[in-house]
PDB file of C-alpha atoms in Angstrom:
ATOM      1  CA  MET A 193     -41.879  79.016  -3.923  1.00  0.00           C
ATOM      2  CA  ALA A 194     -44.472  77.164  -1.839  1.00  0.00           C
ATOM      3  CA  TYR A 195     -45.777  80.481  -0.499  1.00  0.00           C
ATOM      4  CA  ARG A 196     -46.121  81.906  -4.026  1.00  0.00           C
ATOM      5  CA  ILE A 197     -48.173  78.885  -5.077  1.00  0.00           C
ATOM      6  CA  VAL A 198     -50.502  78.507  -2.060  1.00  0.00           C
ATOM      7  CA  GLY A 199     -50.615  82.161  -0.978  1.00  0.00           C
ATOM      8  CA  GLU A 200     -50.673  81.592   2.795  1.00  0.00           C
ATOM      9  CA  ARG A 201     -47.685  81.397   5.104  1.00  0.00           C
ATOM     10  CA  ASP A 202     -49.098  78.700   7.418  1.00  0.00           C
ATOM     11  CA  LEU A 203     -50.181  76.605   4.488  1.00  0.00           C
ATOM     12  CA  ALA A 204     -46.783  77.024   2.814  1.00  0.00           C
ATOM     13  CA  GLU A 205     -45.128  75.765   5.994  1.00  0.00           C
ATOM     14  CA  ASP A 206     -47.356  72.683   5.909  1.00  0.00           C
ATOM     15  CA  VAL A 207     -46.461  72.150   2.259  1.00  0.00           C
ATOM     16  CA  LEU A 208     -42.757  72.322   3.102  1.00  0.00           C
ATOM     17  CA  GLN A 209     -43.153  69.830   5.916  1.00  0.00           C
ATOM     18  CA  ASP A 210     -44.969  67.406   3.618  1.00  0.00           C
ATOM     19  CA  ALA A 211     -42.405  67.952   0.875  1.00  0.00           C
ATOM     20  CA  PHE A 212     -39.443  67.306   3.163  1.00  0.00           C
ATOM     21  CA  LEU A 213     -41.119  64.172   4.435  1.00  0.00           C
ATOM     22  CA  GLN A 214     -41.499  62.963   0.845  1.00  0.00           C
ATOM     23  CA  ILE A 215     -37.900  63.908   0.088  1.00  0.00           C
ATOM     24  CA  TRP A 216     -36.765  61.893   3.098  1.00  0.00           C
ATOM     25  CA  GLN A 217     -38.920  58.894   2.231  1.00  0.00           C
ATOM     26  CA  TYR A 218     -38.034  58.836  -1.474  1.00  0.00           C
ATOM     27  CA  ALA A 219     -34.420  60.012  -1.348  1.00  0.00           C
ATOM     28  CA  SER A 220     -33.338  56.726  -2.896  1.00  0.00           C
ATOM     29  CA  SER A 221     -35.322  57.579  -6.036  1.00  0.00           C
ATOM     30  CA  PHE A 222     -33.148  60.642  -6.736  1.00  0.00           C
ATOM     31  CA  ASP A 223     -31.002  60.132  -9.821  1.00  0.00           C
ATOM     32  CA  ALA A 224     -28.080  62.565 -10.208  1.00  0.00           C
ATOM     33  CA  ASN A 225     -27.885  61.664 -13.905  1.00  0.00           C
ATOM     34  CA  ARG A 226     -31.311  63.215 -14.470  1.00  0.00           C
ATOM     35  CA  GLY A 227     -30.623  66.537 -12.746  1.00  0.00           C
ATOM     36  CA  SER A 228     -29.378  68.322  -9.676  1.00  0.00           C
ATOM     37  CA  ALA A 229     -30.540  67.612  -6.146  1.00  0.00           C
ATOM     38  CA  ARG A 230     -31.712  71.209  -5.868  1.00  0.00           C
ATOM     39  CA  GLY A 231     -33.888  70.824  -8.965  1.00  0.00           C
ATOM     40  CA  TRP A 232     -35.369  67.581  -7.666  1.00  0.00           C
ATOM     41  CA  ILE A 233     -36.173  69.197  -4.309  1.00  0.00           C
ATOM     42  CA  TYR A 234     -37.818  72.168  -6.030  1.00  0.00           C
ATOM     43  CA  CYS A 235     -39.941  69.786  -8.093  1.00  0.00           C
ATOM     44  CA  VAL A 236     -41.099  67.902  -4.990  1.00  0.00           C
ATOM     45  CA  VAL A 237     -41.994  71.154  -3.184  1.00  0.00           C
ATOM     46  CA  ARG A 238     -43.728  72.537  -6.280  1.00  0.00           C
ATOM     47  CA  ASN A 239     -45.782  69.376  -6.771  1.00  0.00           C
ATOM     48  CA  CYS A 240     -46.820  69.329  -3.103  1.00  0.00           C
ATOM     49  CA  ALA A 241     -47.846  72.986  -3.274  1.00  0.00           C
ATOM     50  CA  ILE A 242     -49.861  72.490  -6.452  1.00  0.00           C
ATOM     51  CA  THR A 243     -51.609  69.472  -4.927  1.00  0.00           C
ATOM     52  CA  VAL A 244     -52.584  71.521  -1.871  1.00  0.00           C
ATOM     53  CA  ARG A 245     -53.748  74.444  -4.004  1.00  0.00           C
ATOM     54  CA  LEU A 246     -55.914  72.218  -6.178  1.00  0.00           C
ATOM     55  CA  ALA A 247     -57.382  70.495  -3.136  1.00  0.00           C
ATOM     56  CA  ARG A 248     -58.341  73.864  -1.669  1.00  0.00           C
ATOM     57  CA  LEU A 249     -60.272  74.750  -4.822  1.00  0.00           C
ATOM     58  CA  HIS A 250     -62.722  71.985  -3.946  1.00  0.00           C
ATOM     59  CA  GLU A 251     -63.186  73.118  -0.339  1.00  0.00           C
ATOM     60  CA  VAL A 252     -66.230  75.069   0.662  1.00  0.00           C
ATOM     61  CA  ALA A 253     -65.716  77.503   3.521  1.00  0.00           C
ATOM     62  CA  ILE A 254     -68.312  77.209   6.259  1.00  0.00           C
ATOM     63  CA  GLU A 255     -68.328  79.547   9.189  1.00  0.00           C
ATOM     64  CA  ASP A 256     -67.511  78.024  12.579  1.00  0.00           C
ATOM     65  CA  ARG A 257     -70.763  79.296  14.070  1.00  0.00           C
ATOM     66  CA  ILE A 258     -72.732  77.358  11.446  1.00  0.00           C
ATOM     67  CA  LEU A 259     -70.854  74.136  12.101  1.00  0.00           C
ATOM     68  CA  LEU A 260     -71.203  74.560  15.869  1.00  0.00           C
ATOM     69  CA  ALA A 261     -74.931  75.119  15.437  1.00  0.00           C
ATOM     70  CA  MET A 262     -75.237  71.626  13.998  1.00  0.00           C
ATOM     71  CA  PHE A 263     -74.077  69.878  17.149  1.00  0.00           C
ATOM     72  CA  ASP A 264     -76.327  68.882  20.002  1.00  0.00           C
ATOM     73  CA  GLY A 265     -74.256  66.573  22.159  1.00  0.00           C
ATOM     74  CA  ASN A 266     -73.246  63.667  19.934  1.00  0.00           C
ATOM     75  CA  ALA A 267     -76.142  64.095  17.532  1.00  0.00           C
ATOM     76  CA  VAL A 268     -76.021  66.355  14.517  1.00  0.00           C
ATOM     77  CA  GLN A 269     -79.076  68.523  14.026  1.00  0.00           C
ATOM     78  CA  VAL A 270     -79.388  69.951  10.522  1.00  0.00           C
ATOM     79  CA  SER A 271     -82.464  71.848  11.708  1.00  0.00           C
ATOM     80  CA  ARG A 272     -80.237  73.930  14.022  1.00  0.00           C
ATOM     81  CA  LEU A 273     -78.480  75.509  11.047  1.00  0.00           C
ATOM     82  CA  PRO A 274     -79.707  78.975  10.026  1.00  0.00           C
ATOM     83  CA  GLU A 275     -82.588  78.748   7.546  1.00  0.00           C
ATOM     84  CA  ASN A 276     -80.769  80.877   4.982  1.00  0.00           C
ATOM     85  CA  CYS A 277     -77.725  78.589   5.097  1.00  0.00           C
ATOM     86  CA  ALA A 278     -76.975  76.885   1.770  1.00  0.00           C
ATOM     87  CA  LEU A 279     -75.555  73.874   3.609  1.00  0.00           C
ATOM     88  CA  ARG A 280     -78.848  73.361   5.454  1.00  0.00           C
ATOM     89  CA  ARG A 281     -80.886  73.628   2.274  1.00  0.00           C
ATOM     90  CA  GLY A 282     -78.601  71.158   0.524  1.00  0.00           C
ATOM     91  CA  LEU A 283     -78.576  68.644   3.377  1.00  0.00           C
ATOM     92  CA  GLU A 284     -82.366  68.811   3.691  1.00  0.00           C
ATOM     93  CA  GLN A 285     -82.717  67.844   0.037  1.00  0.00           C
ATOM     94  CA  LEU A 286     -80.699  64.661   0.503  1.00  0.00           C
ATOM     95  CA  ASP A 287     -82.251  61.311   1.311  1.00  0.00           C
ATOM     96  CA  PRO A 288     -82.021  60.925   5.133  1.00  0.00           C
ATOM     97  CA  ARG A 289     -79.775  57.836   4.990  1.00  0.00           C
ATOM     98  CA  ARG A 290     -77.440  59.507   2.492  1.00  0.00           C
ATOM     99  CA  ARG A 291     -77.363  62.628   4.647  1.00  0.00           C
ATOM    100  CA  ASP A 292     -76.532  60.480   7.678  1.00  0.00           C
ATOM    101  CA  SER A 293     -73.682  58.778   5.810  1.00  0.00           C
ATOM    102  CA  LEU A 294     -72.239  62.142   4.824  1.00  0.00           C
ATOM    103  CA  ILE A 295     -72.500  63.543   8.352  1.00  0.00           C
ATOM    104  CA  LEU A 296     -70.955  60.420   9.853  1.00  0.00           C
ATOM    105  CA  ALA A 297     -68.033  60.702   7.437  1.00  0.00           C
ATOM    106  CA  TYR A 298     -67.318  64.420   7.538  1.00  0.00           C
ATOM    107  CA  VAL A 299     -68.567  65.566  10.930  1.00  0.00           C
ATOM    108  CA  HIS A 300     -67.846  62.497  13.047  1.00  0.00           C
ATOM    109  CA  GLY A 301     -64.864  61.219  11.044  1.00  0.00           C
ATOM    110  CA  CYS A 302     -66.194  57.669  10.728  1.00  0.00           C
ATOM    111  CA  THR A 303     -64.594  55.250   8.291  1.00  0.00           C
ATOM    112  CA  HIS A 304     -66.564  53.624   5.500  1.00  0.00           C
ATOM    113  CA  ASP A 305     -66.693  50.406   7.499  1.00  0.00           C
ATOM    114  CA  GLU A 306     -68.052  52.209  10.573  1.00  0.00           C
ATOM    115  CA  ILE A 307     -70.666  54.016   8.502  1.00  0.00           C
ATOM    116  CA  ALA A 308     -71.771  50.775   6.875  1.00  0.00           C
ATOM    117  CA  GLU A 309     -72.052  49.125  10.275  1.00  0.00           C
ATOM    118  CA  ARG A 310     -74.029  51.987  11.825  1.00  0.00           C
ATOM    119  CA  LEU A 311     -76.418  52.284   8.881  1.00  0.00           C
ATOM    120  CA  ARG A 312     -76.584  48.501   8.371  1.00  0.00           C
ATOM    121  CA  VAL A 313     -75.656  48.606   4.688  1.00  0.00           C
ATOM    122  CA  PRO A 314     -72.806  47.118   2.667  1.00  0.00           C
ATOM    123  CA  VAL A 315     -69.557  49.128   2.633  1.00  0.00           C
ATOM    124  CA  GLY A 316     -69.895  49.752  -1.102  1.00  0.00           C
ATOM    125  CA  THR A 317     -73.330  51.269  -0.568  1.00  0.00           C
ATOM    126  CA  ALA A 318     -72.002  53.620   2.110  1.00  0.00           C
ATOM    127  CA  LYS A 319     -69.182  54.740  -0.210  1.00  0.00           C
ATOM    128  CA  VAL A 320     -71.588  55.386  -3.076  1.00  0.00           C
ATOM    129  CA  TRP A 321     -73.985  57.316  -0.824  1.00  0.00           C
ATOM    130  CA  ILE A 322     -71.192  59.591   0.377  1.00  0.00           C
ATOM    131  CA  ARG A 323     -69.831  60.199  -3.103  1.00  0.00           C
ATOM    132  CA  ARG A 324     -73.229  60.887  -4.670  1.00  0.00           C
ATOM    133  CA  SER A 325     -74.265  63.104  -1.765  1.00  0.00           C
ATOM    134  CA  LEU A 326     -71.147  65.228  -2.219  1.00  0.00           C
ATOM    135  CA  ILE A 327     -71.839  65.537  -5.941  1.00  0.00           C
ATOM    136  CA  THR A 328     -75.421  66.571  -5.200  1.00  0.00           C
ATOM    137  CA  LEU A 329     -74.339  69.155  -2.610  1.00  0.00           C
ATOM    138  CA  ARG A 330     -71.808  70.653  -5.002  1.00  0.00           C
ATOM    139  CA  ALA A 331     -74.464  70.931  -7.706  1.00  0.00           C
ATOM    140  CA  LEU A 332     -76.841  72.639  -5.280  1.00  0.00           C
TER     141      LEU A 332
END
């Protein structure tokens, strides 16, 4: 069932792992009066698969060579992306501090607190910059 929903074997295996973890963690919430254990398990797997499928709809595929072109040691160089790359055009249109917050979050994996500290802004500001930058990139 997970494979039918997500369409990829590896991804379906990840869905099953997540589903079984949820089943293990929330086994006490199963109520035999509301249905069979098999039905409950199917519902958990189905919900996990749908969540993954919906999340993938919001992903934008970027070729590895484009992402690797951005890196120069620890710094990220947007100018190293190919000129015809939509990601480069979108990032160049962002305010530099907003672009930096987005790169720190998604390329370097920094937390909101770390981004706020590095950019010397309040945490709320860093969160808003990231969110608005993502909205802008999607629109572009």
